[in-house]
Amino acid sequence: MPDRPVPDPIETVRSFAAYATNLDEMFGYFARDAVWEGVPLGITFRGIAEIRGFLTDWVSSYDEYVIEAQEVLDFGGGVVLALVHQLVRPAGGAIDARVREDWAFVFVWADGQVVRVEAHQDLDQARAAAERLAEERA
């Protein structure tokens, strides 16, 4: 982790929306062995290299990619839930239209770093996961 003060998880997660196209900045907050789970896709990536590869491919499949944080909630125990709108324009699409998808990301922090992220499209499922993880870490 770069030399910087221990981040505030809420403010840092809120700022991740701005990092969607600047992964170097975002990964400065991730543990080297972090895990990223795309729950609705049934995929899991381990370590920054795998996560970076996935997110680079994901973002590059769009001509336009914007994340707007709607709500960021602290569940305690280093568990933070971010409810976001993903506003995208698919690459090479026949129609030049933006699509909005709602996503929820559960971030788990330890020692000032993100150690796990769960990406959910079912917002209720994401809240339940955040509650469960916070209880486990209490």
Short mmCIF file of C-alpha atoms in Angstrom, two decimals:
data_model
loop_
_atom_site.label_atom_id
_atom_site.label_comp_id
_atom_site.label_asym_id
_atom_site.label_seq_id
_atom_site.Cartn_x
_atom_site.Cartn_y
_atom_site.Cartn_z
CA MET A 1 0.00 0.00 0.00
CA PRO A 2 1.36 3.46 -0.84
CA ASP A 3 2.58 5.70 1.96
CA ARG A 4 -0.61 7.45 3.01
CA PRO A 5 -2.76 7.69 6.10
CA VAL A 6 -5.15 4.83 6.84
CA PRO A 7 -8.17 5.66 4.67
CA ASP A 8 -11.70 6.20 5.87
CA PRO A 9 -13.53 3.24 4.31
CA ILE A 10 -16.78 5.17 3.70
CA GLU A 11 -15.12 8.12 1.95
CA THR A 12 -12.74 5.88 0.03
CA VAL A 13 -15.52 3.60 -1.24
CA ARG A 14 -17.53 6.68 -2.19
CA SER A 15 -14.55 7.90 -4.23
CA PHE A 16 -14.12 4.56 -6.03
CA ALA A 17 -16.83 5.62 -8.50
CA ALA A 18 -14.39 8.21 -9.83
CA TYR A 19 -11.72 5.50 -10.23
CA ALA A 20 -13.70 3.39 -12.69
CA THR A 21 -11.31 4.37 -15.45
CA ASN A 22 -8.25 4.85 -13.19
CA LEU A 23 -7.70 1.42 -11.71
CA ASP A 24 -4.19 2.25 -10.49
CA GLU A 25 -5.64 4.72 -7.98
CA MET A 26 -8.33 2.27 -6.83
CA PHE A 27 -5.92 -0.64 -6.43
CA GLY A 28 -3.74 1.47 -4.17
CA TYR A 29 -6.32 0.61 -1.51
CA PHE A 30 -6.49 -3.15 -2.19
CA ALA A 31 -4.56 -5.89 -0.41
CA ARG A 32 -2.39 -7.88 -2.83
CA ASP A 33 -4.41 -11.03 -2.14
CA ALA A 34 -7.84 -9.35 -2.30
CA VAL A 35 -10.79 -11.32 -3.67
CA TRP A 36 -13.43 -9.96 -6.09
CA GLU A 37 -16.61 -11.99 -6.48
CA GLY A 38 -19.13 -11.24 -9.22
CA VAL A 39 -22.09 -12.96 -7.58
CA PRO A 40 -24.63 -12.85 -10.44
CA LEU A 41 -21.93 -13.92 -12.91
CA GLY A 42 -20.66 -16.77 -10.73
CA ILE A 43 -17.05 -15.59 -11.02
CA THR A 44 -14.28 -15.05 -8.48
CA PHE A 45 -10.91 -13.38 -8.98
CA ARG A 46 -8.04 -13.61 -6.52
CA GLY A 47 -5.25 -11.08 -6.27
CA ILE A 48 -4.83 -7.68 -7.82
CA ALA A 49 -3.58 -9.01 -11.19
CA GLU A 50 -6.69 -11.16 -11.74
CA ILE A 51 -9.06 -8.47 -10.50
CA ARG A 52 -7.37 -5.82 -12.66
CA GLY A 53 -7.61 -8.10 -15.72
CA PHE A 54 -11.31 -8.66 -15.17
CA LEU A 55 -12.13 -4.99 -14.52
CA THR A 56 -10.00 -3.82 -17.46
CA ASP A 57 -11.90 -6.19 -19.77
CA TRP A 58 -15.23 -5.18 -18.23
CA VAL A 59 -14.69 -1.44 -18.60
CA SER A 60 -13.17 -1.75 -22.09
CA SER A 61 -16.33 -3.47 -23.35
CA TYR A 62 -18.03 -0.06 -23.16
CA ASP A 63 -17.49 3.14 -25.14
CA GLU A 64 -18.71 5.04 -22.11
CA TYR A 65 -18.55 3.84 -18.50
CA VAL A 66 -19.63 5.88 -15.51
CA ILE A 67 -20.43 4.79 -11.96
CA GLU A 68 -22.55 7.05 -9.78
CA ALA A 69 -22.53 6.22 -6.07
CA GLN A 70 -26.08 6.57 -4.74
CA GLU A 71 -25.59 5.46 -1.16
CA VAL A 72 -22.64 4.22 0.87
CA LEU A 73 -23.42 2.51 4.18
CA ASP A 74 -21.17 1.39 7.03
CA PHE A 75 -22.25 -1.96 8.47
CA GLY A 76 -19.42 -2.04 11.01
CA GLY A 77 -16.53 -4.45 11.28
CA GLY A 78 -14.93 -3.01 8.15
CA VAL A 79 -17.94 -3.83 5.96
CA VAL A 80 -19.17 -1.11 3.61
CA LEU A 81 -22.06 -1.37 1.15
CA ALA A 82 -22.12 0.87 -1.93
CA LEU A 83 -25.30 1.15 -3.97
CA VAL A 84 -24.45 2.50 -7.41
CA HIS A 85 -25.83 3.21 -10.86
CA GLN A 86 -23.62 1.94 -13.66
CA LEU A 87 -24.25 4.14 -16.72
CA VAL A 88 -22.76 2.61 -19.83
CA ARG A 89 -22.77 2.75 -23.59
CA PRO A 90 -21.78 -0.67 -24.99
CA ALA A 91 -18.85 -0.66 -27.40
CA GLY A 92 -19.73 -1.05 -31.05
CA GLY A 93 -23.45 -0.93 -30.38
CA ALA A 94 -25.80 -0.38 -33.29
CA ILE A 95 -27.72 2.12 -31.18
CA ASP A 96 -25.96 4.99 -29.47
CA ALA A 97 -27.78 4.71 -26.15
CA ARG A 98 -26.75 4.65 -22.51
CA VAL A 99 -27.91 1.83 -20.31
CA ARG A 100 -28.32 2.07 -16.54
CA GLU A 101 -27.75 -0.92 -14.33
CA ASP A 102 -28.08 -0.87 -10.56
CA TRP A 103 -25.29 -2.67 -8.72
CA ALA A 104 -24.34 -3.08 -5.08
CA PHE A 105 -20.79 -3.66 -3.94
CA VAL A 106 -19.93 -5.05 -0.53
CA PHE A 107 -16.40 -4.02 0.46
CA VAL A 108 -14.59 -5.71 3.33
CA TRP A 109 -11.69 -3.80 4.87
CA ALA A 110 -8.88 -5.02 7.12
CA ASP A 111 -5.81 -3.09 8.24
CA GLY A 112 -6.69 -0.12 6.02
CA GLN A 113 -7.04 -2.19 2.84
CA VAL A 114 -9.84 -3.76 0.84
CA VAL A 115 -9.57 -7.54 1.24
CA ARG A 116 -12.82 -8.58 -0.44
CA VAL A 117 -15.45 -7.18 -2.79
CA GLU A 118 -18.76 -8.81 -3.63
CA ALA A 119 -20.61 -7.37 -6.61
CA HIS A 120 -24.38 -7.96 -6.58
CA GLN A 121 -27.25 -6.96 -8.84
CA ASP A 122 -29.85 -8.00 -6.28
CA LEU A 123 -29.77 -5.14 -3.78
CA ASP A 124 -31.56 -7.11 -1.04
CA GLN A 125 -29.06 -9.93 -1.44
CA ALA A 126 -26.22 -7.40 -1.14
CA ARG A 127 -27.65 -5.94 2.08
CA ALA A 128 -28.04 -9.43 3.52
CA ALA A 129 -24.43 -10.25 2.58
CA ALA A 130 -23.19 -7.03 4.20
CA GLU A 131 -25.14 -7.78 7.38
CA ARG A 132 -23.82 -11.35 7.51
CA LEU A 133 -20.21 -10.29 6.94
CA ALA A 134 -20.46 -7.55 9.57
CA GLU A 135 -21.88 -10.02 12.10
CA GLU A 136 -19.07 -12.51 11.33
CA ARG A 137 -16.47 -9.79 11.89
CA ALA A 138 -18.04 -8.37 15.09
#
